[in-house]
mmCIF file of C-alpha atoms and ligand atoms in Angstrom:
data_model
loop_
_atom_site.group_PDB
_atom_site.id
_atom_site.type_symbol
_atom_site.label_atom_id
_atom_site.label_comp_id
_atom_site.label_asym_id
_atom_site.label_seq_id
_atom_site.Cartn_x
_atom_site.Cartn_y
_atom_site.Cartn_z
ATOM 1 C CA MET T 141 9.950 154.094 278.927
ATOM 2 C CA LYS T 142 11.262 150.488 279.890
ATOM 3 C CA LYS T 143 8.097 148.156 279.933
ATOM 4 C CA LYS T 144 7.411 145.754 283.625
ATOM 5 C CA ILE T 145 7.711 142.506 283.763
ATOM 6 C CA LEU T 146 7.062 141.596 287.629
ATOM 7 C CA VAL T 147 9.017 138.272 288.423
ATOM 8 C CA VAL T 148 7.750 136.664 291.830
ATOM 9 C CA GLU T 149 10.534 134.749 292.790
ATOM 10 C CA THR T 150 9.189 131.428 295.509
ATOM 11 C CA GLY T 151 12.931 129.304 295.135
ATOM 12 C CA GLY T 152 12.758 126.398 293.884
ATOM 13 C CA THR T 153 15.500 124.115 292.458
ATOM 14 C CA PHE T 154 15.789 128.003 290.257
ATOM 15 C CA ALA T 155 17.087 129.223 292.844
ATOM 16 C CA THR T 156 19.302 126.695 294.744
ATOM 17 C CA SER T 157 22.449 125.763 294.465
ATOM 18 C CA SER T 158 25.238 122.703 294.995
ATOM 19 C CA VAL T 159 27.203 123.269 298.136
ATOM 20 C CA ASN T 160 28.758 119.580 298.538
ATOM 21 C CA SER T 161 26.174 117.794 296.882
ATOM 22 C CA VAL T 162 23.134 119.216 298.675
ATOM 23 C CA ARG T 163 20.653 121.552 296.612
ATOM 24 C CA THR T 164 19.947 124.882 298.425
ATOM 25 C CA LEU T 165 18.560 128.261 298.401
ATOM 26 C CA GLU T 166 21.123 129.141 300.849
ATOM 27 C CA ASN T 167 23.240 131.309 299.203
ATOM 28 C CA TYR T 168 20.797 132.980 296.371
ATOM 29 C CA ASP T 169 21.551 135.929 297.836
ATOM 30 C CA SER T 170 25.008 136.282 297.373
ATOM 31 C CA GLY T 171 25.406 134.030 293.993
ATOM 32 C CA LYS T 172 24.927 134.604 290.757
ATOM 33 C CA THR T 173 21.156 134.728 289.567
ATOM 34 C CA ILE T 174 18.444 134.499 286.207
ATOM 35 C CA TYR T 175 18.930 138.303 285.853
ATOM 36 C CA ASP T 176 23.176 138.176 285.954
ATOM 37 C CA TYR T 177 22.628 135.529 282.435
ATOM 38 C CA GLU T 178 23.792 137.166 279.060
ATOM 39 C CA ILE T 179 20.243 135.012 277.268
ATOM 40 C CA VAL T 180 18.354 136.917 279.916
ATOM 41 C CA LYS T 181 20.031 140.858 279.808
ATOM 42 C CA GLU T 182 20.302 140.373 275.803
ATOM 43 C CA LYS T 183 16.191 140.171 275.501
ATOM 44 C CA SER T 184 16.264 142.341 278.199
ATOM 45 C CA LEU T 185 17.502 144.411 275.997
ATOM 46 C CA TYR T 186 15.863 144.010 273.102
ATOM 47 C CA TYR T 187 12.384 143.939 274.085
ATOM 48 C CA ASN T 188 12.495 147.051 275.893
ATOM 49 C CA ILE T 189 11.769 146.007 279.780
ATOM 50 C CA GLU T 190 12.569 146.174 283.161
ATOM 51 C CA PHE T 191 12.184 143.829 286.567
ATOM 52 C CA GLU T 192 10.280 144.267 289.474
ATOM 53 C CA LYS T 193 10.729 141.645 292.208
ATOM 54 C CA ILE T 194 9.001 140.146 294.757
ATOM 55 C CA ARG T 195 9.210 137.279 297.309
ATOM 56 C CA PRO T 196 6.125 136.663 299.306
ATOM 57 C CA ILE T 197 7.418 132.933 299.438
ATOM 58 C CA PHE T 198 11.420 130.955 299.385
ATOM 59 C CA THR T 199 10.847 127.650 299.642
ATOM 60 C CA LEU T 200 12.210 124.284 298.164
ATOM 61 C CA SER T 201 8.136 123.291 296.574
ATOM 62 C CA GLU T 202 8.223 120.431 297.983
ATOM 63 C CA ASN T 203 7.530 121.991 301.518
ATOM 64 C CA MET T 204 4.463 124.328 300.315
ATOM 65 C CA THR T 205 2.241 123.858 302.607
ATOM 66 C CA PHE T 206 -1.804 126.213 302.332
ATOM 67 C CA GLU T 207 -0.430 128.681 304.500
ATOM 68 C CA LEU T 208 2.215 129.108 302.075
ATOM 69 C CA LEU T 209 0.664 129.585 299.209
ATOM 70 C CA ASN T 210 -1.933 132.036 301.481
ATOM 71 C CA LYS T 211 0.761 134.274 301.613
ATOM 72 C CA LEU T 212 1.096 134.147 297.990
ATOM 73 C CA LEU T 213 -2.007 134.678 296.868
ATOM 74 C CA LYS T 214 -1.725 137.440 299.243
ATOM 75 C CA ALA T 215 1.182 139.128 297.454
ATOM 76 C CA LEU T 216 -0.665 138.658 294.055
ATOM 77 C CA TYR T 217 -3.818 140.354 295.643
ATOM 78 C CA GLU T 218 -2.048 142.863 296.477
ATOM 79 C CA ILE T 219 -0.851 143.843 292.511
ATOM 80 C CA ASP T 220 -1.470 147.046 290.895
ATOM 81 C CA TYR T 221 -1.700 144.174 286.877
ATOM 82 C CA SER T 222 -1.969 147.241 285.017
ATOM 83 C CA LYS T 223 1.706 148.107 285.463
ATOM 84 C CA TYR T 224 2.993 144.922 283.839
ATOM 85 C CA ILE T 225 2.739 143.478 280.926
ATOM 86 C CA GLY T 226 3.137 140.653 282.409
ATOM 87 C CA VAL T 227 4.479 138.352 285.244
ATOM 88 C CA ILE T 228 7.202 135.284 285.535
ATOM 89 C CA ILE T 229 6.447 133.270 288.372
ATOM 90 C CA SER T 230 9.799 131.491 289.543
ATOM 91 C CA HIS T 231 8.471 127.849 291.364
ATOM 92 C CA GLY T 232 10.301 124.360 292.077
ATOM 93 C CA THR T 233 9.425 121.512 290.159
ATOM 94 C CA ASP T 234 7.725 119.370 292.510
ATOM 95 C CA THR T 235 4.317 120.810 293.744
ATOM 96 C CA LEU T 236 4.507 123.726 290.465
ATOM 97 C CA ALA T 237 1.082 122.040 289.412
ATOM 98 C CA TYR T 238 -0.426 122.374 292.373
ATOM 99 C CA THR T 239 0.556 126.228 292.282
ATOM 100 C CA ALA T 240 -0.837 125.994 288.788
ATOM 101 C CA ASN T 241 -3.792 124.860 289.176
ATOM 102 C CA ILE T 242 -5.360 126.925 291.742
ATOM 103 C CA LEU T 243 -3.064 130.499 290.518
ATOM 104 C CA SER T 244 -5.674 129.620 287.149
ATOM 105 C CA MET T 245 -8.751 129.021 289.422
ATOM 106 C CA LEU T 246 -8.272 132.629 290.815
ATOM 107 C CA PHE T 247 -5.859 135.294 288.602
ATOM 108 C CA SER T 248 -6.025 133.974 284.888
ATOM 109 C CA HIS T 249 -8.866 137.662 283.899
ATOM 110 C CA LYS T 250 -6.066 140.124 284.620
ATOM 111 C CA GLY T 251 -5.569 140.809 281.315
ATOM 112 C CA ILE T 252 -2.297 140.340 281.155
ATOM 113 C CA PRO T 253 -0.050 136.162 281.285
ATOM 114 C CA PHE T 254 1.430 135.302 284.502
ATOM 115 C CA ILE T 255 3.780 131.736 282.948
ATOM 116 C CA MET T 256 5.110 129.589 286.119
ATOM 117 C CA VAL T 257 8.555 128.279 285.062
ATOM 118 C CA SER T 258 11.086 126.205 286.786
ATOM 119 C CA SER T 259 14.518 124.844 286.361
ATOM 120 C CA ASN T 260 15.351 120.924 286.360
ATOM 121 C CA HIS T 261 18.884 121.210 288.411
ATOM 122 C CA PRO T 262 20.631 124.637 289.688
ATOM 123 C CA LEU T 263 21.181 127.380 286.883
ATOM 124 C CA ASN T 264 24.390 127.142 286.532
ATOM 125 C CA HIS T 265 24.273 123.440 286.263
ATOM 126 C CA PRO T 266 25.426 122.509 282.413
ATOM 127 C CA LEU T 267 22.264 120.438 281.764
ATOM 128 C CA ALA T 268 19.410 122.913 283.684
ATOM 129 C CA ASN T 269 17.668 124.696 281.476
ATOM 130 C CA GLY T 270 16.133 127.057 284.251
ATOM 131 C CA VAL T 271 17.316 130.229 282.351
ATOM 132 C CA ASP T 272 16.429 128.204 278.960
ATOM 133 C CA ASN T 273 13.560 129.053 280.335
ATOM 134 C CA PHE T 274 12.745 132.424 282.168
ATOM 135 C CA ALA T 275 14.040 133.294 278.964
ATOM 136 C CA ALA T 276 10.907 131.385 277.080
ATOM 137 C CA ALA T 277 8.390 133.498 278.490
ATOM 138 C CA LEU T 278 10.347 135.963 277.855
ATOM 139 C CA ASP T 279 10.359 135.934 274.914
ATOM 140 C CA PHE T 280 6.432 133.850 275.450
ATOM 141 C CA ILE T 281 4.840 137.545 276.745
ATOM 142 C CA ASN T 282 6.229 139.919 274.833
ATOM 143 C CA CYS T 283 5.614 138.198 271.422
ATOM 144 C CA VAL T 284 2.145 137.367 272.296
ATOM 145 C CA LYS T 285 -1.262 138.725 274.466
ATOM 146 C CA ILE T 286 -2.790 137.207 275.350
ATOM 147 C CA GLN T 287 -4.157 136.871 279.115
ATOM 148 C CA GLY T 288 -3.923 133.011 282.113
ATOM 149 C CA VAL T 289 -1.874 131.659 283.837
ATOM 150 C CA PHE T 290 0.547 129.115 281.573
ATOM 151 C CA VAL T 291 3.291 127.314 282.055
ATOM 152 C CA ILE T 292 6.567 126.678 279.986
ATOM 153 C CA TYR T 293 9.299 124.282 280.354
ATOM 154 C CA LYS T 294 11.891 122.941 278.115
ATOM 155 C CA ASP T 295 11.132 119.026 277.467
ATOM 156 C CA HIS T 296 14.075 116.996 277.926
ATOM 157 C CA GLU T 297 13.465 116.359 273.836
ATOM 158 C CA GLY T 298 14.218 120.127 274.311
ATOM 159 C CA VAL T 299 11.072 122.090 273.104
ATOM 160 C CA PHE T 300 9.406 124.041 274.982
ATOM 161 C CA GLU T 301 6.316 123.538 275.272
ATOM 162 C CA ILE T 302 3.318 125.442 276.698
ATOM 163 C CA HIS T 303 0.661 124.128 279.094
ATOM 164 C CA LEU T 304 -2.507 125.830 280.643
ATOM 165 C CA GLY T 305 -2.848 126.096 283.797
ATOM 166 C CA SER T 306 -5.628 124.624 284.243
ATOM 167 C CA ARG T 307 -4.500 121.331 282.856
ATOM 168 C CA ILE T 308 -0.892 120.530 283.582
ATOM 169 C CA LYS T 309 -0.994 117.201 285.398
ATOM 170 C CA GLN T 310 2.174 116.178 288.185
ATOM 171 C CA MET T 311 6.035 116.712 286.216
ATOM 172 C CA ASN T 312 6.026 112.873 284.585
ATOM 173 C CA GLN T 313 9.741 112.199 287.582
ATOM 174 C CA ILE T 314 11.315 109.777 284.450
ATOM 175 C CA ILE T 315 11.037 112.174 281.551
ATOM 176 C CA ASP T 316 11.754 115.557 283.252
ATOM 177 C CA SER T 317 8.474 116.720 281.561
ATOM 178 C CA TYR T 318 5.177 118.045 281.636
ATOM 179 C CA GLU T 319 1.682 117.013 280.534
ATOM 180 C CA SER T 320 -0.826 118.640 280.066
ATOM 181 C CA PHE T 321 -4.152 116.749 280.652
ATOM 182 C CA LYS T 322 -5.293 114.357 277.975
ATOM 183 C CA ASN T 323 -2.160 115.054 276.206
ATOM 184 C CA VAL T 324 -3.124 118.364 274.858
ATOM 185 C CA ASN T 325 -0.481 121.307 275.045
ATOM 186 C CA PHE T 326 -1.162 124.582 274.229
ATOM 187 C CA GLY T 327 0.936 125.221 271.953
ATOM 188 C CA LYS T 328 5.724 125.671 271.979
ATOM 189 C CA LEU T 329 7.505 127.740 271.605
ATOM 190 C CA MET T 330 9.735 127.587 268.281
ATOM 191 C CA GLU T 331 12.684 130.544 268.118
ATOM 192 C CA GLY T 332 10.981 132.431 270.157
ATOM 193 C CA LYS T 333 7.693 132.722 267.933
ATOM 194 C CA PHE T 334 4.018 130.809 270.044
ATOM 195 C CA VAL T 335 2.872 128.235 267.803
ATOM 196 C CA HIS T 336 -0.296 127.460 267.925
ATOM 197 C CA ASN T 337 -1.763 123.882 268.697
ATOM 198 C CA ASN T 338 -4.490 123.377 266.560
ATOM 199 C CA ASP T 339 -6.124 120.368 268.278
ATOM 200 C CA GLU T 340 -10.084 121.027 268.563
ATOM 201 C CA LYS T 341 -9.752 120.630 272.412
ATOM 202 C CA ASN T 342 -7.987 123.434 273.548
ATOM 203 C CA PRO T 343 -9.198 127.594 273.348
ATOM 204 C CA THR T 344 -7.502 129.658 271.223
ATOM 205 C CA ILE T 345 -6.254 133.279 271.799
ATOM 206 C CA ASP T 346 -9.254 134.827 271.291
ATOM 207 C CA ASP T 347 -10.815 132.646 273.367
ATOM 208 C CA ILE T 348 -8.620 132.758 276.537
ATOM 209 C CA ASN T 349 -9.148 136.653 276.384
ATOM 210 C CA THR T 350 -12.479 136.823 275.736
ATOM 211 C CA VAL T 351 -13.164 134.816 279.068
ATOM 212 C CA VAL T 352 -13.900 136.533 282.329
ATOM 213 C CA ASP T 353 -13.678 134.759 285.668
ATOM 214 C CA PRO T 354 -17.394 133.440 287.099
ATOM 215 C CA LYS T 355 -16.662 133.796 291.094
ATOM 216 C CA SER T 356 -14.091 136.878 291.332
ATOM 217 C CA ALA T 357 -12.482 137.086 294.124
ATOM 218 C CA LYS T 358 -11.171 140.282 295.892
ATOM 219 C CA GLY T 359 -8.757 138.267 298.129
ATOM 220 C CA ILE T 360 -9.239 134.852 299.402
ATOM 221 C CA GLU T 361 -7.349 132.246 301.548
ATOM 222 C CA LEU T 362 -6.949 127.993 301.123
ATOM 223 C CA THR T 363 -7.963 126.880 304.754
ATOM 224 C CA LYS T 364 -10.721 123.624 304.193
ATOM 225 C CA THR T 365 -8.653 120.863 304.506
ATOM 226 C CA VAL T 366 -9.847 118.328 301.334
ATOM 227 C CA MET T 367 -8.258 114.744 301.367
ATOM 228 C CA ILE T 368 -6.613 114.019 297.785
ATOM 229 C CA ILE T 369 -6.670 109.135 297.323
ATOM 230 C CA TYR T 370 -5.596 107.940 294.957
ATOM 231 C CA PRO T 371 -6.453 104.308 293.989
ATOM 232 C CA TYR T 372 -4.371 101.378 293.631
ATOM 233 C CA VAL T 373 -4.741 97.532 294.482
ATOM 234 C CA GLY T 374 -5.108 96.404 297.660
ATOM 235 C CA LEU T 375 -5.967 99.842 299.112
ATOM 236 C CA ARG T 376 -8.213 99.687 302.169
ATOM 237 C CA PHE T 377 -10.506 101.999 303.259
ATOM 238 C CA ASP T 378 -11.715 100.201 307.595
ATOM 239 C CA LEU T 379 -8.168 102.363 308.283
ATOM 240 C CA PHE T 380 -9.023 105.732 307.248
ATOM 241 C CA ASN T 381 -9.412 107.835 310.248
ATOM 242 C CA ILE T 382 -12.241 109.911 308.347
ATOM 243 C CA ASN T 383 -13.984 113.159 310.591
ATOM 244 C CA GLU T 384 -15.266 116.144 311.212
ATOM 245 C CA ALA T 385 -11.774 118.286 310.515
ATOM 246 C CA LEU T 386 -12.425 116.860 306.957
ATOM 247 C CA SER T 387 -13.775 118.944 304.842
ATOM 248 C CA ALA T 388 -14.351 116.734 301.250
ATOM 249 C CA VAL T 389 -12.195 113.806 299.575
ATOM 250 C CA VAL T 390 -11.456 114.009 295.914
ATOM 251 C CA TYR T 391 -10.444 110.668 294.576
ATOM 252 C CA GLY T 392 -8.423 109.800 291.813
ATOM 253 C CA VAL T 393 -10.104 106.504 289.195
ATOM 254 C CA TYR T 394 -7.803 104.183 287.231
ATOM 255 C CA HIS T 395 -7.108 104.660 284.125
ATOM 256 C CA SER T 396 -10.186 103.494 282.240
ATOM 257 C CA GLY T 397 -12.631 105.117 284.753
ATOM 258 C CA THR T 398 -13.004 102.255 287.647
ATOM 259 C CA PHE T 399 -12.598 102.291 291.261
ATOM 260 C CA CYS T 400 -12.558 99.045 292.438
ATOM 261 C CA ALA T 401 -16.558 98.974 293.911
ATOM 262 C CA PRO T 402 -17.118 94.493 294.043
ATOM 263 C CA GLU T 403 -20.702 94.154 294.644
ATOM 264 C CA PHE T 404 -20.135 92.211 297.381
ATOM 265 C CA ASP T 405 -19.171 94.330 301.008
ATOM 266 C CA SER T 406 -14.849 94.482 300.892
ATOM 267 C CA HIS T 407 -12.841 97.227 302.278
ATOM 268 C CA ASN T 408 -11.050 97.692 299.663
ATOM 269 C CA SER T 409 -14.971 98.359 298.322
ATOM 270 C CA ILE T 410 -14.585 102.475 297.567
ATOM 271 C CA ASN T 411 -18.068 102.025 299.286
ATOM 272 C CA ARG T 412 -16.242 101.401 302.632
ATOM 273 C CA LEU T 413 -15.441 105.034 302.042
ATOM 274 C CA VAL T 414 -18.126 106.795 301.118
ATOM 275 C CA GLU T 415 -20.076 105.321 304.203
ATOM 276 C CA LYS T 416 -17.101 106.992 305.874
ATOM 277 C CA LEU T 417 -17.707 109.877 304.327
ATOM 278 C CA LYS T 418 -21.395 110.399 304.956
ATOM 279 C CA LYS T 419 -21.288 110.242 308.703
ATOM 280 C CA TYR T 420 -19.708 113.465 309.050
ATOM 281 C CA ASP T 421 -21.858 114.596 305.442
ATOM 282 C CA ILE T 422 -18.126 115.170 303.860
ATOM 283 C CA PRO T 423 -18.575 115.115 299.944
ATOM 284 C CA LEU T 424 -17.436 112.668 297.064
ATOM 285 C CA TYR T 425 -15.523 114.485 293.770
ATOM 286 C CA ILE T 426 -14.410 111.685 291.184
ATOM 287 C CA SER T 427 -12.118 112.758 288.133
ATOM 288 C CA GLU T 428 -10.499 112.014 285.743
ATOM 289 C CA ILE T 429 -13.418 110.412 284.094
ATOM 290 C CA SER T 430 -14.176 111.477 280.812
ATOM 291 C CA SER T 431 -18.025 112.334 279.643
ATOM 292 C CA GLY T 432 -19.629 110.095 276.742
ATOM 293 C CA SER T 433 -17.598 107.145 277.479
ATOM 294 C CA ASP T 434 -19.084 104.178 278.625
ATOM 295 C CA LYS T 435 -18.292 103.547 281.283
ATOM 296 C CA TYR T 436 -17.743 99.965 282.860
ATOM 297 C CA ALA T 437 -19.846 97.681 284.627
ATOM 298 C CA SER T 438 -17.628 98.030 288.046
ATOM 299 C CA THR T 439 -19.110 101.483 288.108
ATOM 300 C CA GLU T 440 -22.388 100.557 288.467
ATOM 301 C CA SER T 441 -21.734 99.287 292.728
ATOM 302 C CA LEU T 442 -20.871 102.877 293.400
ATOM 303 C CA LYS T 443 -23.420 103.806 296.495
ATOM 304 C CA ASN T 444 -26.186 106.129 294.858
ATOM 305 C CA ASP T 445 -25.313 108.779 297.110
ATOM 306 C CA ASP T 446 -25.703 113.294 297.480
ATOM 307 C CA ILE T 447 -21.968 112.667 298.626
ATOM 308 C CA ILE T 448 -20.788 111.720 295.382
ATOM 309 C CA ASN T 449 -20.029 113.786 292.744
ATOM 310 C CA ILE T 450 -18.291 112.537 289.377
ATOM 311 C CA ALA T 451 -15.951 115.658 288.286
ATOM 312 C CA TYR T 452 -15.938 115.222 284.757
ATOM 313 C CA ASP T 453 -13.102 116.083 282.569
ATOM 314 C CA THR T 454 -11.237 117.955 284.517
ATOM 315 C CA SER T 455 -7.452 116.590 285.182
ATOM 316 C CA ILE T 456 -7.275 115.833 289.127
ATOM 317 C CA GLU T 457 -4.625 118.694 290.300
ATOM 318 C CA ASN T 458 -7.666 120.915 288.780
ATOM 319 C CA LEU T 459 -10.343 118.947 290.199
ATOM 320 C CA TYR T 460 -8.085 119.129 293.940
ATOM 321 C CA SER T 461 -7.285 123.030 293.332
ATOM 322 C CA LYS T 462 -11.440 123.804 292.894
ATOM 323 C CA VAL T 463 -12.281 122.221 295.666
ATOM 324 C CA ALA T 464 -9.769 123.460 297.828
ATOM 325 C CA ILE T 465 -10.985 126.707 296.589
ATOM 326 C CA ALA T 466 -14.834 126.194 296.175
ATOM 327 C CA PHE T 467 -14.648 125.521 300.089
ATOM 328 C CA ASP T 468 -13.669 128.815 300.506
ATOM 329 C CA LEU T 469 -16.097 130.654 297.738
ATOM 330 C CA PHE T 470 -19.690 129.440 299.107
ATOM 331 C CA GLU T 471 -21.108 128.396 301.782
ATOM 332 C CA ASP T 472 -23.390 127.344 299.837
ATOM 333 C CA ALA T 473 -23.496 123.230 298.926
ATOM 334 C CA GLY T 474 -25.328 124.187 295.377
ATOM 335 C CA LEU T 475 -23.457 126.801 294.374
ATOM 336 C CA ARG T 476 -19.945 125.056 295.840
ATOM 337 C CA ASN T 477 -21.002 122.452 293.733
ATOM 338 C CA ASP T 478 -21.293 123.829 290.672
ATOM 339 C CA TYR T 479 -18.810 126.130 290.728
ATOM 340 C CA ILE T 480 -16.784 122.710 290.711
ATOM 341 C CA LYS T 481 -19.063 120.465 288.672
ATOM 342 C CA ASN T 482 -19.827 122.991 286.319
ATOM 343 C CA SER T 483 -18.177 125.841 285.381
ATOM 344 C CA ASN T 484 -14.438 126.013 282.891
ATOM 345 C CA ILE T 485 -13.048 129.179 284.425
ATOM 346 C CA PHE T 486 -9.656 128.635 282.343
ATOM 347 C CA PHE T 487 -10.854 125.548 280.007
ATOM 348 C CA GLU T 488 -9.928 123.042 282.929
ATOM 349 C CA LYS T 489 -12.346 121.314 280.571
ATOM 350 C CA VAL T 490 -11.226 119.593 278.545
ATOM 351 C CA VAL T 491 -13.797 117.518 276.016
HETATM 352 N N1 LIG R 1 13.062 120.195 294.769
HETATM 353 C C1 LIG R 1 12.951 120.961 293.983
HETATM 354 C C2 LIG R 1 11.506 121.530 294.139
HETATM 355 O O1 LIG R 1 10.311 121.135 293.802
HETATM 356 C C3 LIG R 1 12.594 120.248 292.710
HETATM 357 C C4 LIG R 1 13.233 121.896 291.382
HETATM 358 O O2 LIG R 1 12.635 122.821 291.183
HETATM 359 O O3 LIG R 1 13.214 121.466 290.327
HETATM 360 O O4 LIG R 1 11.447 123.063 295.264
#
C-alpha cells in the first residue's frame, strides 16, 4: 500500500505563473503543477507515496489575514493525521515565517512532520527553487522519523536549509534566504540525507519526538488584534491611537536589546507608549532580548509597570504568534503570561 502525504496548497509564488510580466495565481489549475515535475514523480515512485491535496485558502501570502489563517487552521484541525506520514504546506515567502510560527505553536505534537515549502520564482522559471524545495521535503519526510513544523528552503548558496518553524525569521529580502533566530538552523539536507546541526542550542530528534503540547487545543480561532512595533530613530509614540480594540503590543528592540527610554520625558520614549497602554490595561511584550546578557543603562529607565513583560530568548515573529494565540486560549491573565513567557512549546526559546 502506498504511504500518504497530505499537501496543503495555500498559493504563493509557488502556485503562480507569469502572464505579461505579472505573477498570478489565476492559471494554476490549467498549467503544469508541482506533481507534474519529473523529480517529484521519480521520488513519489521511489518512496512509494501518493498525495492527497487540500486547498483551504489560495492567496499570495502578502494578502494573508487572520480570517484566511483561521480557514487554514480550521482545515488543519479537521485532519486525521494517523493517515499520513507527513504534511507539506506550500506557501508564499512573504509571510511564511508568521504562518510557520503560528503552526509550530499548534501542530508540532501530531507525531508527523509538517514541512512548509515555497518558491522564489514561478516553478517553471530557470532560477526557481520551488520544485527542489518540494523534492527536499519528500526526502526529509521519508528519511527522518520526526514530528513538528519545519521550513525547508534552498538558499542563495544552493544549501537546503531546515529551520524549526518556531525559530524562523522573516525572509531576508536581499539574499533570498531564511534565517533561524540566533542563526541556529536545525540542519540541512545533503544529497537527500538529513544532517543535524549539533549546535548546543538545538534540540535533538529525540528531544523533538518526546515533547508534548502543554495546552493542546481542539481548535482555535485567532480573533484578537495584536500590534507589532519595531523601533527606529524618530518613532513618535504620541501619534499612536491606542484604544480598547487592541489586545496587546509586541515591541521589537534594537540590535543590543535596547529601546529609546531617555531619562527625560520625550515623545520618542517607550514610556510614552506604556502610559497610553496603561490607560486601557493593554499588556506590552518585549523581545528579542537574551537572558543572561548585560543590560544597557538606557533600559533601566523603562517604567516599572505590571503591563510590561519581557519575553526572553524568543524571536519577535514567534512572540507575536504566541501572544495572538494566548489571547484566544486563556481568559486568565496570569495563565496567559505564563504561556507566553515561560512555556517552550516547540523549542522557540533559544538559549
Ligand atoms: N508574493 C509572494 C507571496 O508571498 C512571494 C513568494 O511566494 O515568494 O505569496
